[in-house]
Coordinates of C-alpha atoms in Angstrom, one line a residue:
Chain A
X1 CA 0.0 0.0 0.0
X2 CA 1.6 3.4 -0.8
X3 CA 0.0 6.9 -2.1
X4 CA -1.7 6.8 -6.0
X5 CA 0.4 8.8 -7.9
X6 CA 3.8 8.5 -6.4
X7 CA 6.5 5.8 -6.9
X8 CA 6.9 3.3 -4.0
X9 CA 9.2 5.6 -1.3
X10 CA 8.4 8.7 -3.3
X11 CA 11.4 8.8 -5.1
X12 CA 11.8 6.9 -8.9
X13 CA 13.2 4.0 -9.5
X14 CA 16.6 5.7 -11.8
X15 CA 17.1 8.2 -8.4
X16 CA 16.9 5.3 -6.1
X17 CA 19.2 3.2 -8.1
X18 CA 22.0 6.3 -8.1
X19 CA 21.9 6.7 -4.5
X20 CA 22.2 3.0 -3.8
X21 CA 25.4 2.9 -6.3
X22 CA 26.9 5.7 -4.6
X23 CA 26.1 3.8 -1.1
X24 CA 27.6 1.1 -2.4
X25 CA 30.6 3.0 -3.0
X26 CA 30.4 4.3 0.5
X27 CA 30.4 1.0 1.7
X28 CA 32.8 0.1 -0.3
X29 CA 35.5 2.8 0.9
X30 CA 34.6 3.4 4.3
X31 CA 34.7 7.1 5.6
X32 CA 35.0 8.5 1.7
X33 CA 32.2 11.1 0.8
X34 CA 30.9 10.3 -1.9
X35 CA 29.4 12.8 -4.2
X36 CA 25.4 11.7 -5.1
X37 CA 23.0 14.0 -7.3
X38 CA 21.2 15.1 -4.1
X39 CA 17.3 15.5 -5.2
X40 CA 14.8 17.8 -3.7
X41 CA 12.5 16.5 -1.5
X42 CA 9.5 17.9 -0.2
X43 CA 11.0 19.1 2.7
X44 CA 13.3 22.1 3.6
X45 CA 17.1 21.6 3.4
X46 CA 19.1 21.0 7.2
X47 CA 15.6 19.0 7.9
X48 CA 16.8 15.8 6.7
X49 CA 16.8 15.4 3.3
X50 CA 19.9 13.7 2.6
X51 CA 18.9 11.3 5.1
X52 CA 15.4 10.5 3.9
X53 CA 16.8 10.1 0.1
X54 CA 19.1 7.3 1.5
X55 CA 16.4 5.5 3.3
X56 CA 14.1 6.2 0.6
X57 CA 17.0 3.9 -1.4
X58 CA 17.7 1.0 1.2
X59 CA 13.7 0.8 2.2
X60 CA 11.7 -2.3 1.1
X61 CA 8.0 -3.2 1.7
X62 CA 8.9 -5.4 4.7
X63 CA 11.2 -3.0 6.5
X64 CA 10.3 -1.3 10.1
X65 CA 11.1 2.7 10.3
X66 CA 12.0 4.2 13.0
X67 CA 13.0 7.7 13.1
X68 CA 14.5 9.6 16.0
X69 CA 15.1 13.5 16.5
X70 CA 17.8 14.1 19.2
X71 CA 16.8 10.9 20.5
X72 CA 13.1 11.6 20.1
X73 CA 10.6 9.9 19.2
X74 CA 7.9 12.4 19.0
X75 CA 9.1 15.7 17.8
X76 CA 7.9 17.4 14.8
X77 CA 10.4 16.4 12.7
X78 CA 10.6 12.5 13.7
X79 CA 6.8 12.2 12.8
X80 CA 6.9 14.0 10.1
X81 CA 9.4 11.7 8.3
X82 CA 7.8 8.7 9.6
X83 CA 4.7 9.3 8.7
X84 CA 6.1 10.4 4.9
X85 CA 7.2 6.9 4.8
X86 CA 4.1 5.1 6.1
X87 CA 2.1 6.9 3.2
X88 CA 4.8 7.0 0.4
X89 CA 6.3 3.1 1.0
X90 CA 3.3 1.7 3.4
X91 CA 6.0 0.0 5.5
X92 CA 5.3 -0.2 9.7
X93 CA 7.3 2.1 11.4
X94 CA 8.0 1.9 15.0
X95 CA 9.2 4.0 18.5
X96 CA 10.9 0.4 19.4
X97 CA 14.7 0.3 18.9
X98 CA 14.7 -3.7 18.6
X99 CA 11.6 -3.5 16.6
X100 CA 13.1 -1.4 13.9
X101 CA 15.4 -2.7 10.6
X102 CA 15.7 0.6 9.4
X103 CA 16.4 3.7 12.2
X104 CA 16.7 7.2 10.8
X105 CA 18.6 9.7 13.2
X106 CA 19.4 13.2 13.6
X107 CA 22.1 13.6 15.8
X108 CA 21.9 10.4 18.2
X109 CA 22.4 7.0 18.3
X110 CA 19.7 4.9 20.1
X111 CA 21.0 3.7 23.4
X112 CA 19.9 -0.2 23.3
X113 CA 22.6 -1.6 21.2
X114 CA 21.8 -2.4 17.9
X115 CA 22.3 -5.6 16.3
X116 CA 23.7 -7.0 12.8
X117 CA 21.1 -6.4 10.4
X118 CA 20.3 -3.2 11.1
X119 CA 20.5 0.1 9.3
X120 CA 21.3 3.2 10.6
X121 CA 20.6 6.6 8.5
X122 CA 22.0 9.7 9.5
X123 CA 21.0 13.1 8.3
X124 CA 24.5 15.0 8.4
X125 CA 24.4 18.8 7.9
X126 CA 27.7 19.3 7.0
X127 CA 30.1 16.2 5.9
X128 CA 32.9 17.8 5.6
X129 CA 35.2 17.4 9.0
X130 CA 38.0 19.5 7.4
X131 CA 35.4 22.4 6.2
X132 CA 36.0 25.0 9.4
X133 CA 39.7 24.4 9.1
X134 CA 40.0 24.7 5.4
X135 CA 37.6 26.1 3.5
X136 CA 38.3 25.0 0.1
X137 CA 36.8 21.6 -1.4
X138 CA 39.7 21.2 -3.6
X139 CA 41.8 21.8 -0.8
X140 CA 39.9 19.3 1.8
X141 CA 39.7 16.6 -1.1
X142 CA 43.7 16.6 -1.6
X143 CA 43.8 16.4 2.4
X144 CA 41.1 13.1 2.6
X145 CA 43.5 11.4 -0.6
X146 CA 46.7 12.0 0.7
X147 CA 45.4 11.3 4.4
X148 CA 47.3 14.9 5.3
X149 CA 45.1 14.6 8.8
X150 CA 47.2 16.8 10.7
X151 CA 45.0 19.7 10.5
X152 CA 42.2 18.1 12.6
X153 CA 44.3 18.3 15.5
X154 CA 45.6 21.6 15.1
X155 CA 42.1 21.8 16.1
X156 CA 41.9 19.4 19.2
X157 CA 45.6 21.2 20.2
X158 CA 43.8 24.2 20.6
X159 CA 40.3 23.3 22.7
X160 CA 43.3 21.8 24.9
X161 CA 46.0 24.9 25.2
X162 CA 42.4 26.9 25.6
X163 CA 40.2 24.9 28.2
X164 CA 42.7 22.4 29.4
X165 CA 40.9 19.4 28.0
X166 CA 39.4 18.8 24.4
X167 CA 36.1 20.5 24.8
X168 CA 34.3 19.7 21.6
X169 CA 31.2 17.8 22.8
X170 CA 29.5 16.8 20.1
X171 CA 29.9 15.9 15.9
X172 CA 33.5 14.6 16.9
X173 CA 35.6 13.9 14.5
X174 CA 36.6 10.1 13.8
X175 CA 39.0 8.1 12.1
X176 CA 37.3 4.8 9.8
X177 CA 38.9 2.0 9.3
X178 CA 42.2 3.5 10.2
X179 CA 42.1 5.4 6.8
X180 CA 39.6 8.4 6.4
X181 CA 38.5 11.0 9.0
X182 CA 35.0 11.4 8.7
X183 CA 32.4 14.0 10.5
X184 CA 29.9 11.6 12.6
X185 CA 27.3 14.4 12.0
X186 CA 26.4 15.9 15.0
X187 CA 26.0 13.6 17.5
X188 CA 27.6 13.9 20.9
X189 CA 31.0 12.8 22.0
X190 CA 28.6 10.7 24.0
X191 CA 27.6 8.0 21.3
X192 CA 30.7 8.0 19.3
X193 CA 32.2 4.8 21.0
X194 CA 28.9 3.1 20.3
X195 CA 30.1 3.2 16.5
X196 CA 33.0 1.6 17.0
X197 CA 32.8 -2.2 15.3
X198 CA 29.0 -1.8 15.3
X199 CA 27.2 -4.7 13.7
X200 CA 24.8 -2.5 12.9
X201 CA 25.3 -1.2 8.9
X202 CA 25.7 3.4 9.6
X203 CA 24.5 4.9 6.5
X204 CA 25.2 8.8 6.1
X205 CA 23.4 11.1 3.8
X206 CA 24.0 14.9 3.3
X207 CA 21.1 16.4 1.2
X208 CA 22.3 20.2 1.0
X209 CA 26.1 19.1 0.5
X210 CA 25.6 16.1 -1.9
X211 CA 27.1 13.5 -0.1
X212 CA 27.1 10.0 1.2
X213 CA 29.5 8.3 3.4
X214 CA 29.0 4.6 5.5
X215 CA 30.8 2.6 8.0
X216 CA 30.1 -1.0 7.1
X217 CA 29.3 -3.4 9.9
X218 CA 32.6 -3.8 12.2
X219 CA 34.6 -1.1 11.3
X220 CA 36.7 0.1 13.4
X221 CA 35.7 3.4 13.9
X222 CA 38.5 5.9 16.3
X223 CA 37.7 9.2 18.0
X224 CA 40.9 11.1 17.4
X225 CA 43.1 12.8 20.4
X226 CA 46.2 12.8 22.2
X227 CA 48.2 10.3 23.8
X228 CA 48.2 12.2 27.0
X229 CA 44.6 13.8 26.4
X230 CA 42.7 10.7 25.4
X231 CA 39.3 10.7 24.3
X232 CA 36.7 11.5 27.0
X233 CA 32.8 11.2 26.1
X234 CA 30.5 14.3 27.8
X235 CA 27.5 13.2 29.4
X236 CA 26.0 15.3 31.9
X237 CA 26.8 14.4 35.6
X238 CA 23.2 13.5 36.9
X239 CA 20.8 10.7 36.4
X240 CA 17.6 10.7 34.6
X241 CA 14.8 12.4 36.2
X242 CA 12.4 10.1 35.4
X243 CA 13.7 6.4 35.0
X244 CA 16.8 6.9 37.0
X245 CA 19.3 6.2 34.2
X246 CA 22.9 6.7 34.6
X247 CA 24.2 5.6 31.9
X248 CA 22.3 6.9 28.9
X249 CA 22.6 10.5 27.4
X250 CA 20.5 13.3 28.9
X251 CA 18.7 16.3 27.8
X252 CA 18.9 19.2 30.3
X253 CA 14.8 20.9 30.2
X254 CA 14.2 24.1 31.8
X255 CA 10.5 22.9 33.9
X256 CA 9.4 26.4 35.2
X257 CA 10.2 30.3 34.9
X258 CA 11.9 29.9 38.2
X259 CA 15.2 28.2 37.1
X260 CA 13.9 24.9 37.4
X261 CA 15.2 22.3 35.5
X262 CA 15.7 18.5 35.0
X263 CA 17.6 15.7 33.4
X264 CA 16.0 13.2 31.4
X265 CA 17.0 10.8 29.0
X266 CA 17.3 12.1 25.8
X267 CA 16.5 8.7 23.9
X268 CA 12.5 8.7 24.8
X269 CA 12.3 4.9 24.2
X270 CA 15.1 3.6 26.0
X271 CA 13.6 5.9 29.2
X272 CA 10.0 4.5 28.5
X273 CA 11.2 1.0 27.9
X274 CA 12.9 0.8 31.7
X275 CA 9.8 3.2 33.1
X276 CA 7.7 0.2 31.8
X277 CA 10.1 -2.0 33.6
X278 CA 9.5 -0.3 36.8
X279 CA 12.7 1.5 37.2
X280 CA 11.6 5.2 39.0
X281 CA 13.7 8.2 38.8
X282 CA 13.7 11.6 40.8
X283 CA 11.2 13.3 39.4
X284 CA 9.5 10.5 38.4
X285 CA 5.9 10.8 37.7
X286 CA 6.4 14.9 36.4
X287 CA 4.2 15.8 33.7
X288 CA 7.4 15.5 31.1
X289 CA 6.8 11.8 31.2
X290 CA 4.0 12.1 29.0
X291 CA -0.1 11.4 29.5
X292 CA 0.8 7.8 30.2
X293 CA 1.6 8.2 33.6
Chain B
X1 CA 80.0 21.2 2.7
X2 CA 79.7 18.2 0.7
X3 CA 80.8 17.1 -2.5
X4 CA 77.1 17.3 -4.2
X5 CA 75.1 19.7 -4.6
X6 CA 71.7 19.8 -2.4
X7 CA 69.8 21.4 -4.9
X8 CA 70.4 21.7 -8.5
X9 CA 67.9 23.7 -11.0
X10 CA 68.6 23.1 -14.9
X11 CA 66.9 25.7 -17.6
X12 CA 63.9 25.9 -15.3
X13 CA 61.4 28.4 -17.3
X14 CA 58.1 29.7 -15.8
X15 CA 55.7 31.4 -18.4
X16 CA 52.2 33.7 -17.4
X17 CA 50.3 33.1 -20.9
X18 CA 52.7 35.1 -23.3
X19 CA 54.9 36.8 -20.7
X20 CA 58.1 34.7 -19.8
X21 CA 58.6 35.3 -16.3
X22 CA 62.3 32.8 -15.3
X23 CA 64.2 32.4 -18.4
X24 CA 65.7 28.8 -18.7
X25 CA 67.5 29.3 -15.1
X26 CA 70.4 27.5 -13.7
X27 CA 72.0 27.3 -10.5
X28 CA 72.9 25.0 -7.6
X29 CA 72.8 25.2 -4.3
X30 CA 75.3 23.2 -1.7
X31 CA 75.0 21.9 1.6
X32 CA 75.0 24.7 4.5
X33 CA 75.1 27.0 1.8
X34 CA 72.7 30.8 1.5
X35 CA 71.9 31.7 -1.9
X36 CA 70.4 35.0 -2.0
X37 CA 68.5 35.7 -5.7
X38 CA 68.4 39.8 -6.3
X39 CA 66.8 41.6 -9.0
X40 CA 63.6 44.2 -9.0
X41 CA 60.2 43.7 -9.1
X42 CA 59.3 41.9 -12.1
X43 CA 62.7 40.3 -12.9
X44 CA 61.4 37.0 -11.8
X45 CA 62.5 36.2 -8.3
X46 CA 59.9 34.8 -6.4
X47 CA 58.4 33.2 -9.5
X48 CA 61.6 31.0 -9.8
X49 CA 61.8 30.7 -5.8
X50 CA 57.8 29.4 -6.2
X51 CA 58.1 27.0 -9.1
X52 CA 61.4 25.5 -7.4
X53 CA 58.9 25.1 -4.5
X54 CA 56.3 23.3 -6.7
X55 CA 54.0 25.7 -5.9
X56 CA 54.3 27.0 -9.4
X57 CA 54.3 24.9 -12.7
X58 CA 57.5 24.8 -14.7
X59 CA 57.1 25.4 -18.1
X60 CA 60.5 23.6 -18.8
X61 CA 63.8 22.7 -17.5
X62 CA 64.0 20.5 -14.2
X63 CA 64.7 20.8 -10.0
X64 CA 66.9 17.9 -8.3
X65 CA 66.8 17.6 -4.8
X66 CA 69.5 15.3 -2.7
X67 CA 67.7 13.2 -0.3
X68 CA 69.1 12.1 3.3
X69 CA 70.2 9.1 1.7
X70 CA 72.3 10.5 -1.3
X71 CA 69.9 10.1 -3.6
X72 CA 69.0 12.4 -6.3
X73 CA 65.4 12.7 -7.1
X74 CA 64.0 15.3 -9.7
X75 CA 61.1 16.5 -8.3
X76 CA 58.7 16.1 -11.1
X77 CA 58.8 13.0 -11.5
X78 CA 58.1 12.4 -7.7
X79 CA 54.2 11.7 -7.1
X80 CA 52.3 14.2 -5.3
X81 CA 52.1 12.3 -1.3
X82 CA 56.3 12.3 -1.4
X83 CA 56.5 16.1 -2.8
X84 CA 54.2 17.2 0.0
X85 CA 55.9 14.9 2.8
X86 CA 59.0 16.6 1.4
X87 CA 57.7 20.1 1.6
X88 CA 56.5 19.9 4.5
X89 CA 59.3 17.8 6.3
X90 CA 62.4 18.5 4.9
X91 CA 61.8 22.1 2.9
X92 CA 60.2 25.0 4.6
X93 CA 58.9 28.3 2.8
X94 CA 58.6 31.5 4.2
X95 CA 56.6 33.9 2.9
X96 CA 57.2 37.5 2.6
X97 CA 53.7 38.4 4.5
X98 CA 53.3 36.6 7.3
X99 CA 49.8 36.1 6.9
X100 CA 50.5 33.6 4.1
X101 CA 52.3 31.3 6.0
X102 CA 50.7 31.6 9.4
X103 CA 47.2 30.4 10.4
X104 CA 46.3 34.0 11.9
X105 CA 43.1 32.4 14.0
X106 CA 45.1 29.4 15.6
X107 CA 47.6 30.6 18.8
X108 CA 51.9 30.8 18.3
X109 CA 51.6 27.0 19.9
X110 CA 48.9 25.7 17.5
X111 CA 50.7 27.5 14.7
X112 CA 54.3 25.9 15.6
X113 CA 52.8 22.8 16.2
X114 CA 51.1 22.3 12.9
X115 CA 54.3 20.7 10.9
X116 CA 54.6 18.7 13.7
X117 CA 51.2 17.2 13.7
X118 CA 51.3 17.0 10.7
X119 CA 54.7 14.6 10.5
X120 CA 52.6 12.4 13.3
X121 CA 53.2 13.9 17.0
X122 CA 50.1 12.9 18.7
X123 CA 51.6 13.5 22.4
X124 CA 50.0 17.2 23.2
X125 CA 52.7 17.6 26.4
X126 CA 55.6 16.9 23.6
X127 CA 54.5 19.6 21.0
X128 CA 53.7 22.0 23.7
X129 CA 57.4 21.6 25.2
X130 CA 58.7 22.0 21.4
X131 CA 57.0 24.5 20.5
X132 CA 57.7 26.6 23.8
X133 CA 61.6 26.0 22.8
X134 CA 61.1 27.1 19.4
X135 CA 59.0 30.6 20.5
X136 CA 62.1 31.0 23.0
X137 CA 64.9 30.0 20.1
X138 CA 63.1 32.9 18.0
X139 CA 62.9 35.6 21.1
X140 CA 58.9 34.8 21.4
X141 CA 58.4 35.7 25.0
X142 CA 56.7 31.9 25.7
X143 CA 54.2 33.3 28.1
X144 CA 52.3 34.2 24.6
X145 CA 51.9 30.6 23.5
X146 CA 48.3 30.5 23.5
X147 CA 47.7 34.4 21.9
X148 CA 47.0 34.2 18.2
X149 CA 49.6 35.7 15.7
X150 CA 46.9 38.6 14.8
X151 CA 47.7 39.6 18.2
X152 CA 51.5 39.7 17.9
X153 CA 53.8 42.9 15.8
X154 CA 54.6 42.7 12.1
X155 CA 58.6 41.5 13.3
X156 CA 56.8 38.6 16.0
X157 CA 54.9 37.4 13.1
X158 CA 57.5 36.9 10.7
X159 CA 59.6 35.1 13.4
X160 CA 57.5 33.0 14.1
X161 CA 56.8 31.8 11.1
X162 CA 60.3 31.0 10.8
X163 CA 59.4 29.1 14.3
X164 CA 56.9 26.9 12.8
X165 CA 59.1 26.4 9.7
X166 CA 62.0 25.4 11.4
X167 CA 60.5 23.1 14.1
X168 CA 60.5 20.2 11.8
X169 CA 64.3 20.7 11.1
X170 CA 64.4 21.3 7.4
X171 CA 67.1 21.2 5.5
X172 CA 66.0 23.4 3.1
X173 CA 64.3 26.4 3.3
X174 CA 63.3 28.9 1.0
X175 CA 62.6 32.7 1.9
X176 CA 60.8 35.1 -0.5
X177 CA 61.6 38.6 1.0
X178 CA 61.1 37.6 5.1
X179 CA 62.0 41.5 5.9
X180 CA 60.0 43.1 3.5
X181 CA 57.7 45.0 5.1
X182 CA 59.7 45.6 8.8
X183 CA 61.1 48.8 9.8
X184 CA 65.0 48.8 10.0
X185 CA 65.8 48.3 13.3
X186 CA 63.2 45.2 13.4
X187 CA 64.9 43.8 10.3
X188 CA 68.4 43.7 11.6
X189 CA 66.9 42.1 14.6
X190 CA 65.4 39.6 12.2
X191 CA 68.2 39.1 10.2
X192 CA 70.6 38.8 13.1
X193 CA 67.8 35.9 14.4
X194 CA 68.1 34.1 10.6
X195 CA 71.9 34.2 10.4
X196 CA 71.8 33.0 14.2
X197 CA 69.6 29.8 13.3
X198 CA 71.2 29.3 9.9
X199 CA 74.5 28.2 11.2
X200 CA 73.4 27.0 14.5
X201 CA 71.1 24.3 12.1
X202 CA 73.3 24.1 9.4
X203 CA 70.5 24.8 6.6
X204 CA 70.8 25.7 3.2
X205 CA 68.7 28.9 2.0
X206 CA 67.7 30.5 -0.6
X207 CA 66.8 34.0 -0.1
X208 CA 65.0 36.3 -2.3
X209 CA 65.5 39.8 -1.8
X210 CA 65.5 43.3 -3.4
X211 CA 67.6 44.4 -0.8
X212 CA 71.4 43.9 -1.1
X213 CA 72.5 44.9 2.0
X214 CA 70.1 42.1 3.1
X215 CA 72.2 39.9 0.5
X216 CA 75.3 41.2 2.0
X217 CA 74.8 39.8 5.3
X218 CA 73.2 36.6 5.0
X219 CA 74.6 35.0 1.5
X220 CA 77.8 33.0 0.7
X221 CA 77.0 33.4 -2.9
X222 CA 73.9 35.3 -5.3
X223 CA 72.2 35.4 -7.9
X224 CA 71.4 38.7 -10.0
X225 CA 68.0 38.6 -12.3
X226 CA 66.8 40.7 -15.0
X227 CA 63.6 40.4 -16.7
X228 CA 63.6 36.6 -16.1
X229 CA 67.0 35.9 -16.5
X230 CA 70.0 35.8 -14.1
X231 CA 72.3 37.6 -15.7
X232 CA 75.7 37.0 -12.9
X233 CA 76.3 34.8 -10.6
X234 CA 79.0 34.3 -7.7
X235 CA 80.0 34.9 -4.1
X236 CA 78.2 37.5 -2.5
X237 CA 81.3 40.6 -1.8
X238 CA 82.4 39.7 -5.6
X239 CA 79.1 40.2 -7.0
X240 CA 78.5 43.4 -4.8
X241 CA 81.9 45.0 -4.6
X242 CA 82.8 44.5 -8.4
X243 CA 79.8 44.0 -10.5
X244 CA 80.1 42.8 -13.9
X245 CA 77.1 43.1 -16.0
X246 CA 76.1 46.6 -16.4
X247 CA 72.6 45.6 -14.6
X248 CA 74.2 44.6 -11.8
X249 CA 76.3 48.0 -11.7
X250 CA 72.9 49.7 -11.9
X251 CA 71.7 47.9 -8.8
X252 CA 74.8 48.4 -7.0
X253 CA 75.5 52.0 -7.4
X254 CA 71.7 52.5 -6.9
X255 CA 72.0 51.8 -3.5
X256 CA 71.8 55.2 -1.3
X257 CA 74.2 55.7 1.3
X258 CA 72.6 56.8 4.6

């Protein structure tokens, strides 16, 4: 079942099979952007168009969506997309992680781990790691061949000599596969280990910029730094409000005019999933948590 | 100095479209050696200095550069990853603005750092320490690490750009005019600083310059251009104290006497 008048996944069957040979491509060289004839879709650029052109590519009739907005469920731009798909394609879509085969994200990466057989989608604003160091594309494209990476922590040298640690929280540069550096789009520091060696398949798409990039299924995947200032992931040093998390990644909300606030977890199904499993947080029970409780 | 030459340009010709700007130049340059190239504005300096550097295409003729090793390689035939490892390893540029060859929005540190990053330092403590001796080696006070070069004089700037050239420990660097642009009494500080690190690292420059006195103090040997062409060549006080081609007169006895 899909809408009269439009191709299965709105887009036609020639744009579909371009996007899957440049994703093939990506798969092919992990970490390389490769350059796709980004379409328009009815939707505003920075909303998620390169990322709903890549699952309109990889979707079939018996696939699950899901799609999340900064861990959400149930923003305006998560149903929006997901209900695109349930009319253009007809497939089921979801708010369960485990349910889903096909997850579109903005800028998170669920928190129950995902498992082989799975496809993330990222919508990426800006692919480019390099682009705020060096603004020219020729320039940045000589830098990815040669693997001239030095640049990036020029960068990381800096957040260090200014802050005393690497301060750049989120969209985190990485290293694939030991070969490319690749922008994870922005999601925080927090998730970035969670790509490393993932069974799950990470598609990236880039509507505005017109460009894909994957990490296959057990890549290694790096977050770059120095020996004596290793990595660190930033989470926020509280647990959730609600289901009493401590080791998922949290949204700060402001509650009241009063300076008010609270910590909750920023993935809405992973926080309902252990609610529903009886697991009680600070605040649980505040209106936040929804008409269910 | 050694037996072969470091650097050894054959009929190397740079052309604009119609205008010919280095006419089939040859020179060589040894070991521990400063070459200083003079001539006006026009005659083709820094286009000769830029296609030696690859930066600019040669039209003709060819650069060989000595490896570590002995080895002579001509430099067009080497691919692109090896020319750039080399540039950025074992050559160093300066530029006669110091904008050009300093990142003006990183700080000193970042900016010494770079080449050293980039050749695979990854231990932040280690770069810091280096870079703190090289601000100190080029009389950068080092409590200014972390300021960015926008921040620092005209003189600061172009020293330490030589800082962030010479942390890698080239053995080649080419300068296109590094005290253009300074008043006098910060040029003979800076050119007090260059002969200083010169013979304390034992590099081998070339140095192009409109300014003889500038060739004077620095160069064992130079290089007079006109129009493209370099017209005499030979040690430094020969050139300058008995000139031989009648352009080279000209430049000489246009010199004003303060």
């Amino acid at each position: 079942m899909s809408l009269p008048g439009y191709n299965f996944a709105y887009l036609d069957e020639q744009t579909k099979r371009m996007i899957r040979r440049a994703l093939l491509k990506a798969v092919a060289i992990p970490g390389y952007q490769v350059p796709f004839a980004s379409r328009e879709m009815p939707l505003a650029y920075g909303w998620g168009t390169g990322g709903m052109q890549v699952t309109a590519a990889v979707i079939g009739p018996d696939d699950v969506l899901k799609v999340i907005d900064q861990g959400a469920d149930d923003t305006t731009n998560a149903v929006s997309i997901r209900r695109f798909f349930a009319l253009t394609a007809g497939v089921r879509t979801t708010e369960r992680t485990v349910e889903a085969t096909i997850i579109q994200t903005r800028h998170r990466i669920p928190e129950t781990p995902l498992t082989a057989g799975q496809i993330l989608v990222y919508q990426v604003p800006q692919p480019e790691p390099l682009r705020k160091l060096e603004p020219r594309e020729t320039e940045t494209r000589r830098m990815h061949a040669l693997a001239e990476y030095g640049l990036m922590h020029v960068k990381l040298y800096e957040d260090i000599a200014r802050h005393g640690r690497i301060t750049l929280s989120y969209d985190y540069p990485v290293l694939v596969n030991g070969r490319h550096v690749m922008a994870p789009s922005p999601i925080p520091s927090f998730d970035n280990p969670k790509m490393h060696r993932s069974p799950a398949l990470q598609l990236f798409g880039a509507g505005r910029e017109k460009r894909i990039y994957a990490v296959p299924p057990y890549t290694s995947v790096e977050s770059l730094a120095f020996e004596d200032h290793p990595f660190h992931p930033w989470k926020a040093n509280a647990p959730c409000g609600l289901c009493g998390a401590t080791d998922s990644y949290l949204d700060e909300v402001v509650v009241d005019d009063r300076g008010g606030r609270l910590f909750v977890c920023s993935d809405t199904d992973h926080c309902t999933t252990r609610r529903a499993a009886g697991h009680r947080g600070a605040a649980a029970g505040h209106a936040l948590a929804g008409a269910g409780e | 100095m050694s037996d072969a030459p470091l650097l050894s340009v054959r009929e190397l010709t740079v052309r604009f479209g119609r205008t010919l700007a280095v006419d089939r130049a040859s020179f060589e340059l040894w070991p521990g050696e400063v070459l200083a190239i003079v001539g006006e504005s026009g005659s083709g300096k820094t286009s000769l200095l830029r296609a030696v550097h690859g930066d600019l295409p040669a039209d003709g003729g060819r650069v060989q550069y000595r490896l570590d090793d002995g080895a002579p390689v001509a430099l067009d035939a080497l691919p692109e990853p090896m020319r750039r490892q080399l540039a950025r390893t074992q050559w160093g540029f300066v530029h006669q603005n110091p904008r050009d060859g300093l990142r003006m929005s990183v700080s000193a540190g970042g900016n010494v750092g770079e080449r050293l990053m980039a050749a695979g330092a990854r231990h932040w403590g280690g770069i810091r320490a280096e870079a703190t001796e090289w601000l100190r080696r080029v009389e950068i006070d080092p409590a200014r690490i972390d300021d960015p070069p926008r921040t620092y004089s005209g003189g600061m700037q172009q020293r330490l750009q030589i800082a962030r050239v010479l942390v890698t420990r080239p053995r080649l660097v080419l300068m296109d005019e590094p005290t253009g642009g300074l008043d006098v009494s910060v040029q003979a500080r800076l050119l007090d600083l260059i002969r200083r690190l010169v013979s304390d690292l034992g590099l081998s420059v070339v140095i192009v310059t409109h300014d003889l006195a500038v060739a004077r103090l620095l160069a064992d040997r130079m290089l007079v251009m006109q129009g493209g062409r370099i017209v005499e060549a030979g040690l430094t006080d020969q050139v300058l104290d008995d000139p031989q081609h009648p352009y080279s007169q000209l430049l000489v006895s246009s010199v004003l006497q303060a």
